[in-house]
mmCIF file with all atom_site columns, C-alpha atoms in Angstrom:
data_model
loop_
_atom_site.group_PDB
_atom_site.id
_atom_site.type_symbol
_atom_site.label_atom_id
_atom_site.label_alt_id
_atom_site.label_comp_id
_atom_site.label_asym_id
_atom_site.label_entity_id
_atom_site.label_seq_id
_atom_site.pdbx_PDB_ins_code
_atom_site.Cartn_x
_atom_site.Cartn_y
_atom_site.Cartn_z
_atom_site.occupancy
_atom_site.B_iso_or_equiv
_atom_site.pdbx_formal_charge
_atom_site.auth_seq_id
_atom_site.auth_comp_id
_atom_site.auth_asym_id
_atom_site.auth_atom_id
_atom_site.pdbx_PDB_model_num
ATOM 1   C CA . UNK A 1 1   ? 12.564  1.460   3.594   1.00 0.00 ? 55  UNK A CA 1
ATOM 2   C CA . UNK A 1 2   ? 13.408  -0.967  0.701   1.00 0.00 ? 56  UNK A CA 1
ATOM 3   C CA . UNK A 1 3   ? 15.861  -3.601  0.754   1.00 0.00 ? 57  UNK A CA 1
ATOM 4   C CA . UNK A 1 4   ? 17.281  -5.307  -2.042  1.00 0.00 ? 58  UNK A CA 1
ATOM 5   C CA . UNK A 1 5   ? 17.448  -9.070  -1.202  1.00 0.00 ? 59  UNK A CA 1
ATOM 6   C CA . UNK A 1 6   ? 19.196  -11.516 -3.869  1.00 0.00 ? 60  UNK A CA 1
ATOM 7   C CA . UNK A 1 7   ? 16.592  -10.664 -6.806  1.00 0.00 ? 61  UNK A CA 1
ATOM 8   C CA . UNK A 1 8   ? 13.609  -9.290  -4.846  1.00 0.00 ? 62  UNK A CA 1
ATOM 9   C CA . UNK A 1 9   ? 12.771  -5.742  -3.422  1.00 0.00 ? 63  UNK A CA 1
ATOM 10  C CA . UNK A 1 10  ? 11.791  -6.430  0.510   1.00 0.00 ? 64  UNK A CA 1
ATOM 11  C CA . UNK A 1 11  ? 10.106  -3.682  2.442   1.00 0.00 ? 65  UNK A CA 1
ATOM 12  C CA . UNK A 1 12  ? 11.912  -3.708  6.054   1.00 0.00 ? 66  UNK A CA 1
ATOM 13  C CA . UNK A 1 13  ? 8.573   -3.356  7.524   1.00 0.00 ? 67  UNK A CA 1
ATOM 14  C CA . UNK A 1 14  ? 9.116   -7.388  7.125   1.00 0.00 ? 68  UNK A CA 1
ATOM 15  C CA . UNK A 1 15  ? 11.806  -7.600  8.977   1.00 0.00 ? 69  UNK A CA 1
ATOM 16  C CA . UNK A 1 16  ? 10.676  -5.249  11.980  1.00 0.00 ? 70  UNK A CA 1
ATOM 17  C CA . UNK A 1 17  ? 7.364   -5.583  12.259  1.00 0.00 ? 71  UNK A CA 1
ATOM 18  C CA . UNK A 1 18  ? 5.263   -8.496  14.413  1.00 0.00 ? 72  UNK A CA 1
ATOM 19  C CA . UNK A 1 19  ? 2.778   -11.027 13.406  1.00 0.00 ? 73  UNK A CA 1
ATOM 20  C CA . UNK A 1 20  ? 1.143   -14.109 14.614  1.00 0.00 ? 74  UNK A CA 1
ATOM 21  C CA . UNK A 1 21  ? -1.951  -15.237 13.645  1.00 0.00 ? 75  UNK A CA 1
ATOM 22  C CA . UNK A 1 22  ? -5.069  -14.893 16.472  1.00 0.00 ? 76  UNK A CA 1
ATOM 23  C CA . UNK A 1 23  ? -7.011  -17.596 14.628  1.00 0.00 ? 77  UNK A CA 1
ATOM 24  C CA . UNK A 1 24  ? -9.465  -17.611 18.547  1.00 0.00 ? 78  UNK A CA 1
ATOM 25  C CA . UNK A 1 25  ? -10.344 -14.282 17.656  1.00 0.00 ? 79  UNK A CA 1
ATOM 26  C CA . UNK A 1 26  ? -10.195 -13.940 13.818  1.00 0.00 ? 80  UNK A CA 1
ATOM 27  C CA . UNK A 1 27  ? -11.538 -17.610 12.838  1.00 0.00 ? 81  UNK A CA 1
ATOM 28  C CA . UNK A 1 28  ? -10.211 -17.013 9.611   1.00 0.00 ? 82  UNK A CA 1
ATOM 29  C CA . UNK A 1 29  ? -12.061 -14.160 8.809   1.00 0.00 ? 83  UNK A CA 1
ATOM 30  C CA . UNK A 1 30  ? -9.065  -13.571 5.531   1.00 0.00 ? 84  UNK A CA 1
ATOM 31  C CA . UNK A 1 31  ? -10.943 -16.196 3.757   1.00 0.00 ? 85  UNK A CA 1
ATOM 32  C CA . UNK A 1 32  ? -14.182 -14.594 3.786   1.00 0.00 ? 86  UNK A CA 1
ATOM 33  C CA . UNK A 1 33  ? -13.717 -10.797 4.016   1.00 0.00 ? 87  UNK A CA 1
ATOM 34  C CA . UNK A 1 34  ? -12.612 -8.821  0.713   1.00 0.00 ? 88  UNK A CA 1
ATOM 35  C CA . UNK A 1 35  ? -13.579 -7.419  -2.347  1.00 0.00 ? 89  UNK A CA 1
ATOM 36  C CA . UNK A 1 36  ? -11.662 -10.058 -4.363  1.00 0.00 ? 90  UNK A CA 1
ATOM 37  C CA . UNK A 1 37  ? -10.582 -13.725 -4.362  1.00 0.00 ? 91  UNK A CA 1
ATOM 38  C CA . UNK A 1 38  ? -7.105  -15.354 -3.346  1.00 0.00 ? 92  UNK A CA 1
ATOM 39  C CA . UNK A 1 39  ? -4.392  -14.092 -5.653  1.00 0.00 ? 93  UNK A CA 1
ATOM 40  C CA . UNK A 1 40  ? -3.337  -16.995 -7.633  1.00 0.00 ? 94  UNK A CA 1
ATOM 41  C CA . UNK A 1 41  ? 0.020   -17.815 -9.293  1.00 0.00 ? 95  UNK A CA 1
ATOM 42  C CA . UNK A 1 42  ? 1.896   -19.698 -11.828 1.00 0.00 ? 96  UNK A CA 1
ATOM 43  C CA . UNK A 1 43  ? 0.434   -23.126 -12.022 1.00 0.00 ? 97  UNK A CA 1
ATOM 44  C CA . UNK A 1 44  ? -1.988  -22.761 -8.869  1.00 0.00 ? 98  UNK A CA 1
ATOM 45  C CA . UNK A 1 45  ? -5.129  -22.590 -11.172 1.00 0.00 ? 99  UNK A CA 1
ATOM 46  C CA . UNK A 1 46  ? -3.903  -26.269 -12.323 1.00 0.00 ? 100 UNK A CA 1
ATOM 47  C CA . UNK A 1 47  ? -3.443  -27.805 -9.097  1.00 0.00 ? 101 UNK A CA 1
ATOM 48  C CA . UNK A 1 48  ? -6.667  -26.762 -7.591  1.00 0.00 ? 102 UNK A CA 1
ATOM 49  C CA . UNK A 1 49  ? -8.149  -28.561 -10.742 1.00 0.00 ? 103 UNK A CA 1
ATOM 50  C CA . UNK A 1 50  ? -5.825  -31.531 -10.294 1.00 0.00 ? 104 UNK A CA 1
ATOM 51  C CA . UNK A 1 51  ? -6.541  -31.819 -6.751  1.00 0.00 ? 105 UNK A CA 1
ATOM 52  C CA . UNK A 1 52  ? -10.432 -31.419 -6.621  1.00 0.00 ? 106 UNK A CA 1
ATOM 53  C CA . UNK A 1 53  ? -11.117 -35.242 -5.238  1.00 0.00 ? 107 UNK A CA 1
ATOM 54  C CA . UNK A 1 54  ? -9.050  -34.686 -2.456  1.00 0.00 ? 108 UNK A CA 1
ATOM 55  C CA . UNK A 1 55  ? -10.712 -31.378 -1.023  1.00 0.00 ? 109 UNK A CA 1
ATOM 56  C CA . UNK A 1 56  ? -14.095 -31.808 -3.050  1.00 0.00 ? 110 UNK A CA 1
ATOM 57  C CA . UNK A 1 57  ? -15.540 -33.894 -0.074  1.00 0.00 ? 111 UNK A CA 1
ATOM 58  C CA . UNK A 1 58  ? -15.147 -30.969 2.492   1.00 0.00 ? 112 UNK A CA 1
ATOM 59  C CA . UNK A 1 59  ? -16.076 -27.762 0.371   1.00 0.00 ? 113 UNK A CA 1
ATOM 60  C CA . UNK A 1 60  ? -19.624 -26.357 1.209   1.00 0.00 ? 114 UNK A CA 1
ATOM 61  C CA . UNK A 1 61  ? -22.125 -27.082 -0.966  1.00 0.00 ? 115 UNK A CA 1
ATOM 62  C CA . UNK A 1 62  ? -22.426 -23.156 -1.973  1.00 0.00 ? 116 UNK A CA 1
ATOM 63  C CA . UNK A 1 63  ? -18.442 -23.651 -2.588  1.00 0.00 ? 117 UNK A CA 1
ATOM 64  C CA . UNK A 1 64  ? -18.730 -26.148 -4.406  1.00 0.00 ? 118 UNK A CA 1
ATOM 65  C CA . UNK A 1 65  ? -21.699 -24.923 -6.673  1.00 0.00 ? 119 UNK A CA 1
ATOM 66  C CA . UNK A 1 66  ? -19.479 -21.651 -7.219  1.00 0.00 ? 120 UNK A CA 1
ATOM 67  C CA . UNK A 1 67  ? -16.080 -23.482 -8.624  1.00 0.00 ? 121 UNK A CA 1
ATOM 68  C CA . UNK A 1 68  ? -18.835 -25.611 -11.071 1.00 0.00 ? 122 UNK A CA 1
ATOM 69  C CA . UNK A 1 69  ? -20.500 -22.049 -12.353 1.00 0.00 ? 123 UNK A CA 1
ATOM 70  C CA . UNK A 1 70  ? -17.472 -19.921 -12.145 1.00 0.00 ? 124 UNK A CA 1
ATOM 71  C CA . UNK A 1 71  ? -14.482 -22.366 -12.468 1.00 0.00 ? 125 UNK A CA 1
ATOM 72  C CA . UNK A 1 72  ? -11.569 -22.870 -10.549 1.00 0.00 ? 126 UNK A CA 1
ATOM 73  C CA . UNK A 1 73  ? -10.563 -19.525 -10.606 1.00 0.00 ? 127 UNK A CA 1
ATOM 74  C CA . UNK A 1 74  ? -11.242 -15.829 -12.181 1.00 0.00 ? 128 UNK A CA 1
ATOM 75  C CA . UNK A 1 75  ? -10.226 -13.031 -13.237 1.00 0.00 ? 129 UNK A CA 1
ATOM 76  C CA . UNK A 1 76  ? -11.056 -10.073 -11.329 1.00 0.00 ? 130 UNK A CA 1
ATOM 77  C CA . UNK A 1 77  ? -11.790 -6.111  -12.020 1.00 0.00 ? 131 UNK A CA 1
ATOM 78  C CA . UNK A 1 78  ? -7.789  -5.678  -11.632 1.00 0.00 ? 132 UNK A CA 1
ATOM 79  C CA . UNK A 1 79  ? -6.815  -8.394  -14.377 1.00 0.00 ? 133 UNK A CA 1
ATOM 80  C CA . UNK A 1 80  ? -5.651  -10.467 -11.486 1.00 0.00 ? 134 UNK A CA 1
ATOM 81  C CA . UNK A 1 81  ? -5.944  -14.334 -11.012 1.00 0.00 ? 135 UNK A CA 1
ATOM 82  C CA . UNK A 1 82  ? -7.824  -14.976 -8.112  1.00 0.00 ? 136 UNK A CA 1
ATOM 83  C CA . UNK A 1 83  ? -10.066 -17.618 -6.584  1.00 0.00 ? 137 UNK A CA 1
ATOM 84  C CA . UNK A 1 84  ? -13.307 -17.308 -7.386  1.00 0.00 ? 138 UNK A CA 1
ATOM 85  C CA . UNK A 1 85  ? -16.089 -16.360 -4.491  1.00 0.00 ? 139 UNK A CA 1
ATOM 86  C CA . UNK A 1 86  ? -19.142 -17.326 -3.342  1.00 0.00 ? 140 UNK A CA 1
ATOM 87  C CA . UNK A 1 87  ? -21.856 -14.841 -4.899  1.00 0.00 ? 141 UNK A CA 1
ATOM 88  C CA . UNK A 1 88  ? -23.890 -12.648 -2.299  1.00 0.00 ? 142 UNK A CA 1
ATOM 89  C CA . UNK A 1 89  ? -21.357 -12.731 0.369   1.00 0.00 ? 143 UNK A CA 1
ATOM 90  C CA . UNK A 1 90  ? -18.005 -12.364 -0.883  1.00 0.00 ? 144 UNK A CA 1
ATOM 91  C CA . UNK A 1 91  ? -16.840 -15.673 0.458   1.00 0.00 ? 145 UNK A CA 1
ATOM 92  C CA . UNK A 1 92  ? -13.504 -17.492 -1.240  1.00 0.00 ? 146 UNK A CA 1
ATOM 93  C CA . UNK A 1 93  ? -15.415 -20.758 -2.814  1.00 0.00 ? 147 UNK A CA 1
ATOM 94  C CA . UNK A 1 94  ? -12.645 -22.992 -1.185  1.00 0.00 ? 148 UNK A CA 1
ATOM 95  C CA . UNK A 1 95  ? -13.911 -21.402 2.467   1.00 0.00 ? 149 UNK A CA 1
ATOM 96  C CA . UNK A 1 96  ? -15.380 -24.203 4.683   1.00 0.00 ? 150 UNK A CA 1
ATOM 97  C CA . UNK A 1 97  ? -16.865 -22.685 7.668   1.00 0.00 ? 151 UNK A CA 1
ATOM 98  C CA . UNK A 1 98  ? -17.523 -25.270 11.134  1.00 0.00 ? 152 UNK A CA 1
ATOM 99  C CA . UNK A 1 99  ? -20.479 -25.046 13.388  1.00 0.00 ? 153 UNK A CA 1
ATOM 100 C CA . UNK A 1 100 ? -18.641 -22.822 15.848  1.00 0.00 ? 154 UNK A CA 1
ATOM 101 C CA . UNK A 1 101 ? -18.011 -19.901 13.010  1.00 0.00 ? 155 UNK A CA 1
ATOM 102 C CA . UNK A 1 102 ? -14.533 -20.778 12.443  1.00 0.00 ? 156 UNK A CA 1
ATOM 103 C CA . UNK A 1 103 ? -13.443 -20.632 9.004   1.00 0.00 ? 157 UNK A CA 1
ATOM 104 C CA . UNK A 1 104 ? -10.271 -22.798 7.019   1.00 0.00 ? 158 UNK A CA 1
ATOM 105 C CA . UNK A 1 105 ? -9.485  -23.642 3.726   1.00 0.00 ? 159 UNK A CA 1
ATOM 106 C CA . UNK A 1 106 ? -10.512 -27.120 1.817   1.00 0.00 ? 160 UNK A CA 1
ATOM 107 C CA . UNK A 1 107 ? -8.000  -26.834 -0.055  1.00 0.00 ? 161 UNK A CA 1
ATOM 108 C CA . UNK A 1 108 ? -5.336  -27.156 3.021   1.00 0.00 ? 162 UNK A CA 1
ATOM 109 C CA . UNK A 1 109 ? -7.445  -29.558 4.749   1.00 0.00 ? 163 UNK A CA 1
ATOM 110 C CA . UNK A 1 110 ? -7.299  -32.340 1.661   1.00 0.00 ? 164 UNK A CA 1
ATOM 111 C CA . UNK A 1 111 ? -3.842  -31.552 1.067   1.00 0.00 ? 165 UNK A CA 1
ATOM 112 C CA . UNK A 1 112 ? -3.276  -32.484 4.764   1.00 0.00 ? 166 UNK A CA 1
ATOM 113 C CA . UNK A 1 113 ? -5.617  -35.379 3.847   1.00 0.00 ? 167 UNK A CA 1
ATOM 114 C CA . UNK A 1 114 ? -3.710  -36.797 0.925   1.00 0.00 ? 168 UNK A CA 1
ATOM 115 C CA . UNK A 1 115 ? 0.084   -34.637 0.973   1.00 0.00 ? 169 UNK A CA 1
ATOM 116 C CA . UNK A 1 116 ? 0.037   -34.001 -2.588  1.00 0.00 ? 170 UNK A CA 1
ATOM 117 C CA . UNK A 1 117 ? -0.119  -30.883 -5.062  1.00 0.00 ? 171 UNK A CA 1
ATOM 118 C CA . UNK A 1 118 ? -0.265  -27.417 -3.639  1.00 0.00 ? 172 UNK A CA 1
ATOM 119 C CA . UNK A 1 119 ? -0.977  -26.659 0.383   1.00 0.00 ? 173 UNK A CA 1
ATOM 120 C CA . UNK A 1 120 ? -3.368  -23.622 -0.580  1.00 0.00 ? 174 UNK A CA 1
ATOM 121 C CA . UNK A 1 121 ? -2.776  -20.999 -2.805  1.00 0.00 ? 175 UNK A CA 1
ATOM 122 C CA . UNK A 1 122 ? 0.460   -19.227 -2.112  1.00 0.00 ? 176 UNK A CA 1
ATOM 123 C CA . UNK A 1 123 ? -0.706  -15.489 -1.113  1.00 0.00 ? 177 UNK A CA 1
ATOM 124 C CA . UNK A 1 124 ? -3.046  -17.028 1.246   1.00 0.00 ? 178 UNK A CA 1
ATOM 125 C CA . UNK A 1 125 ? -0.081  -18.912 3.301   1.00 0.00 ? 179 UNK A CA 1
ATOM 126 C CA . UNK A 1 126 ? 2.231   -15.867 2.931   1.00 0.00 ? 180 UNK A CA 1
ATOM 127 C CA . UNK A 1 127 ? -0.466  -13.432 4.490   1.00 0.00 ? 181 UNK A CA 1
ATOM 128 C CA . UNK A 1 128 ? 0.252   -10.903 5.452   1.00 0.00 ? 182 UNK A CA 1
ATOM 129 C CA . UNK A 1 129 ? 2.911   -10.659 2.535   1.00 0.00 ? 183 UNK A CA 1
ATOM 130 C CA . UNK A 1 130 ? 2.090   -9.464  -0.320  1.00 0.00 ? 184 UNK A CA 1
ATOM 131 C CA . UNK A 1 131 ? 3.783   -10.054 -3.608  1.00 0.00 ? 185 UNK A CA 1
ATOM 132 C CA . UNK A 1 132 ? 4.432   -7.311  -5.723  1.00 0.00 ? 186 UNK A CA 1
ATOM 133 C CA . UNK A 1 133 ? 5.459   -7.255  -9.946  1.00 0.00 ? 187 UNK A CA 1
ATOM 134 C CA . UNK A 1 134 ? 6.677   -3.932  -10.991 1.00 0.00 ? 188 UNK A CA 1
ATOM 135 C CA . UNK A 1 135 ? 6.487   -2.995  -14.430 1.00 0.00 ? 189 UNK A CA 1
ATOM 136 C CA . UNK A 1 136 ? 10.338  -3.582  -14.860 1.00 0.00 ? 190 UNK A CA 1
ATOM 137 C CA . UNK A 1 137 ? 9.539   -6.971  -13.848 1.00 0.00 ? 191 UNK A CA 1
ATOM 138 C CA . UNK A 1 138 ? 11.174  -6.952  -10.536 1.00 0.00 ? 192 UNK A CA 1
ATOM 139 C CA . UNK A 1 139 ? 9.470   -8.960  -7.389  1.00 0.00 ? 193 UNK A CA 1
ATOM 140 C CA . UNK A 1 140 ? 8.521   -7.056  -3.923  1.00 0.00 ? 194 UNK A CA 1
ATOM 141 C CA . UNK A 1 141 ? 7.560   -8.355  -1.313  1.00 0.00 ? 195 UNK A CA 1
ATOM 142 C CA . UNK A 1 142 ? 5.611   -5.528  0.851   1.00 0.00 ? 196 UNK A CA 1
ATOM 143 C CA . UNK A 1 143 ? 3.286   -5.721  4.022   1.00 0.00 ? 197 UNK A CA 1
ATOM 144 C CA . UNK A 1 144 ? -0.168  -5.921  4.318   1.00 0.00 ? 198 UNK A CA 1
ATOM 145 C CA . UNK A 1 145 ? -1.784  -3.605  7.072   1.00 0.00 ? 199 UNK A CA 1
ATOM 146 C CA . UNK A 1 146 ? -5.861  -5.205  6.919   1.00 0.00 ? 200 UNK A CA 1
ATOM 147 C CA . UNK A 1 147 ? -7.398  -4.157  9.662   1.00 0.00 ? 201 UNK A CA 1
ATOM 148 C CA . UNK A 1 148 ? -8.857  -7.540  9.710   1.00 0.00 ? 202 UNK A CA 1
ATOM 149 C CA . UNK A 1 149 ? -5.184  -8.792  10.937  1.00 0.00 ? 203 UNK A CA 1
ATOM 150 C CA . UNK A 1 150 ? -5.021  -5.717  14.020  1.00 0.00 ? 204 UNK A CA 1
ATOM 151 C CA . UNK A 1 151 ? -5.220  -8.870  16.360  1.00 0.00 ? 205 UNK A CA 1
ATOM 152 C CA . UNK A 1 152 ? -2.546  -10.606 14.770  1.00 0.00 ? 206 UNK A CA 1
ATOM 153 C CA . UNK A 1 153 ? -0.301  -7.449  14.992  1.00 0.00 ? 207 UNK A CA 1
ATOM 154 C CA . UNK A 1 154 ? -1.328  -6.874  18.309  1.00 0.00 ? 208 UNK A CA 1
ATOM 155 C CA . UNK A 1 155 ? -0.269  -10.886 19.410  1.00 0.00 ? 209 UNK A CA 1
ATOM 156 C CA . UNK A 1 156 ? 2.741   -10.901 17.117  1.00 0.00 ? 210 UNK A CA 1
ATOM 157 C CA . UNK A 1 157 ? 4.087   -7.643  19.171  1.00 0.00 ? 211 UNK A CA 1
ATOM 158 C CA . UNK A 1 158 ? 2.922   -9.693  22.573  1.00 0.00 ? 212 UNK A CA 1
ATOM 159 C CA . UNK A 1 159 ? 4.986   -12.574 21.502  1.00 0.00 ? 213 UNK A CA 1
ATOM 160 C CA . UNK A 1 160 ? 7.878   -10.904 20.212  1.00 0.00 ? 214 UNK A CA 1
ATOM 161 C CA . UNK A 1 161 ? 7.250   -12.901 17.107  1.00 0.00 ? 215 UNK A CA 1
ATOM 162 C CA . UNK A 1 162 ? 8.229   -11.055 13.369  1.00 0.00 ? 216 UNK A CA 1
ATOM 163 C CA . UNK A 1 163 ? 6.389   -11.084 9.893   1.00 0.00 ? 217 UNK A CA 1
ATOM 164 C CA . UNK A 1 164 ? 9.062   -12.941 8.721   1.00 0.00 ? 218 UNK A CA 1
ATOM 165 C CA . UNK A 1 165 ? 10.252  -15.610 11.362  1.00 0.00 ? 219 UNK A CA 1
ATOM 166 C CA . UNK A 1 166 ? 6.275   -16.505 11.691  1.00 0.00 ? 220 UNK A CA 1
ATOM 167 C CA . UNK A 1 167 ? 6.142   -16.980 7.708   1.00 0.00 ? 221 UNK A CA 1
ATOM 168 C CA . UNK A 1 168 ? 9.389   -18.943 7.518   1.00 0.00 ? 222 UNK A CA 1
ATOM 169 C CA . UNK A 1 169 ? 7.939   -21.808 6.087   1.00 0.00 ? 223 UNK A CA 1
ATOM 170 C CA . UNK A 1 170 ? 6.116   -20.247 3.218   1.00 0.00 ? 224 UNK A CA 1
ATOM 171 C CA . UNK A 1 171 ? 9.020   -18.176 2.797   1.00 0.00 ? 225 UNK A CA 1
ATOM 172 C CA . UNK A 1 172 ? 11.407  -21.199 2.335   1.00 0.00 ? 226 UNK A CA 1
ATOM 173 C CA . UNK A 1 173 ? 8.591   -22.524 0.528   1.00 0.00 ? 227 UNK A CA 1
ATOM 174 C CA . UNK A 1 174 ? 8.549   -20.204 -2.277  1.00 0.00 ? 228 UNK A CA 1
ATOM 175 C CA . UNK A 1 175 ? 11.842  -18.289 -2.274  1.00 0.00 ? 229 UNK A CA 1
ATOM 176 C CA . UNK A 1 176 ? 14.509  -20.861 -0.646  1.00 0.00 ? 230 UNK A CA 1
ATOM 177 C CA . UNK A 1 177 ? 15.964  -21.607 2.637   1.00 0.00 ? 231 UNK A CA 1
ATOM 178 C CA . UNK A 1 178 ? 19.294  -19.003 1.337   1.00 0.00 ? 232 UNK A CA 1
ATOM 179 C CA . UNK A 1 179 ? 16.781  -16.561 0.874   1.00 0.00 ? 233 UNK A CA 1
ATOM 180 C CA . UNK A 1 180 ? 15.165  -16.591 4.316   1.00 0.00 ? 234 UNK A CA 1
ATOM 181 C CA . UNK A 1 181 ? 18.843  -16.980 6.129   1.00 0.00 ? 235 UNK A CA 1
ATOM 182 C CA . UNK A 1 182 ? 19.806  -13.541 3.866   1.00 0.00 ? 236 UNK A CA 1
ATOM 183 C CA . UNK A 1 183 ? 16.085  -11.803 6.161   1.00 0.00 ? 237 UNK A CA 1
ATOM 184 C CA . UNK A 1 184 ? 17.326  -13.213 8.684   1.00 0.00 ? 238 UNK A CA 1
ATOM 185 C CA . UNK A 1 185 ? 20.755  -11.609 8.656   1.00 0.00 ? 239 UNK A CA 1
ATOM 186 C CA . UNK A 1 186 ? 19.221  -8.561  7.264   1.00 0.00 ? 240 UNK A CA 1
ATOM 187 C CA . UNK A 1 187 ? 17.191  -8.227  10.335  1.00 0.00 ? 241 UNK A CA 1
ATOM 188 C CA . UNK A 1 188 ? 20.004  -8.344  12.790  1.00 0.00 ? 242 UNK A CA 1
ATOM 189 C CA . UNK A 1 189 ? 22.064  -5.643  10.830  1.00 0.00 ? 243 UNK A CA 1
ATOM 190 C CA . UNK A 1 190 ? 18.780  -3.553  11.057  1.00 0.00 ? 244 UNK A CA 1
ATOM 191 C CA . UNK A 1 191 ? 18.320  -4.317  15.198  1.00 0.00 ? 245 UNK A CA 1
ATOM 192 C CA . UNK A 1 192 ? 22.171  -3.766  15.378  1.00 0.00 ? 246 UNK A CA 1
ATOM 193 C CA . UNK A 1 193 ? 21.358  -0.618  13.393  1.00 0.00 ? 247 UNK A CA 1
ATOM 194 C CA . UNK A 1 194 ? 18.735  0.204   15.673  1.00 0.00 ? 248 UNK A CA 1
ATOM 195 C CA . UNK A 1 195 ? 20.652  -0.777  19.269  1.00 0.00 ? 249 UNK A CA 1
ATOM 196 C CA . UNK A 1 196 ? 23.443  1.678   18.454  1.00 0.00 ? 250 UNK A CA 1
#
């Protein structure tokens, strides 16, 4: 079911399903599984250029050698903005991946460094959210299923934790706290809905 949420189309599925990231068993296997890179928006493409000296130091040298050849992002097969990746192994460039196979962003980890410009690209922190532009040039926001997140699901139901509440920062983030406390309420009507 679709809701219609101040100017944005919000699948419930938001609102009912769980999430909470498992990073112990996934170690952040989002940033290096896929066909495609990151999804970028707006001015993103900018602020990873802007912000290169403070997450330059911690990329991987195959990262790093991937932004120089391919730039700070592409565009992929779909006409889409993304990140670019790592060739051979499908890697985002901005991946940094630890001795102990756990993977996190550079991008995050300088702007935790230096608190300035963008955290990390927007459809990476709203994961498993996806944001949809319709032809009429209405926003959705819809659910992601990736099997790669099962564990997530699976913790997020364990912990009685929803898509929404755990994404409440990047949420607020992007669309506004008014925004969020309109999910909010629209979840309870749908519970209510549900209890009766």
């Amino acid at each position: 079911m679709i809701l219609e949420i101040g100017n944005y189309l919000v699948s419930t599925e938001i609102l009912t399903e769980c999430f909470c990231c498992d990073y112990a068993k996934c170690q952040g296997c989002c940033c290096i599984i896929g066909d495609s890179g990151a999804p970028l928006e707006g001015t993103e493409k900018e602020s990873l250029e802007n912000q290169f000296e403070d997450y330059s130091p911690i990329l991987a040298p195959d990262g790093a050698s991937a932004i120089k050849a391919q730039g700070f992002s592409v565009v992929d097969i779909d006409g889409d903005t993304v990140t670019p990746l790592v060739k051979g192994d499908g890697r985002c460039a901005y991946s940094v991946t630890d001795k102990d196979g756990n993977t996190f962003c550079a991008v995050e980890k300088g702007f935790e460094r230096c608190r300035r410009g963008i955290r990390k690209p927007l459809s990476c922190w709203i994961f498993p959210i996806r944001i949809k532009q319709f032809s009429n040039g209405t926003q959705g926001l819809m659910l992601s299923r990736e099997h790669l997140c099962s564990d997530a699901f699976k913790k997020g139901k364990e912990e009685g934790i929803k898509v929404y509440e755990f994404l409440k920062e990047p949420i607020i983030h992007k669309f506004g706290r008014s925004f969020y406390e309109e999910l909010c309420l629209a979840a309870k009507l749908l519970e209510n809905e549900g209890d009766s």
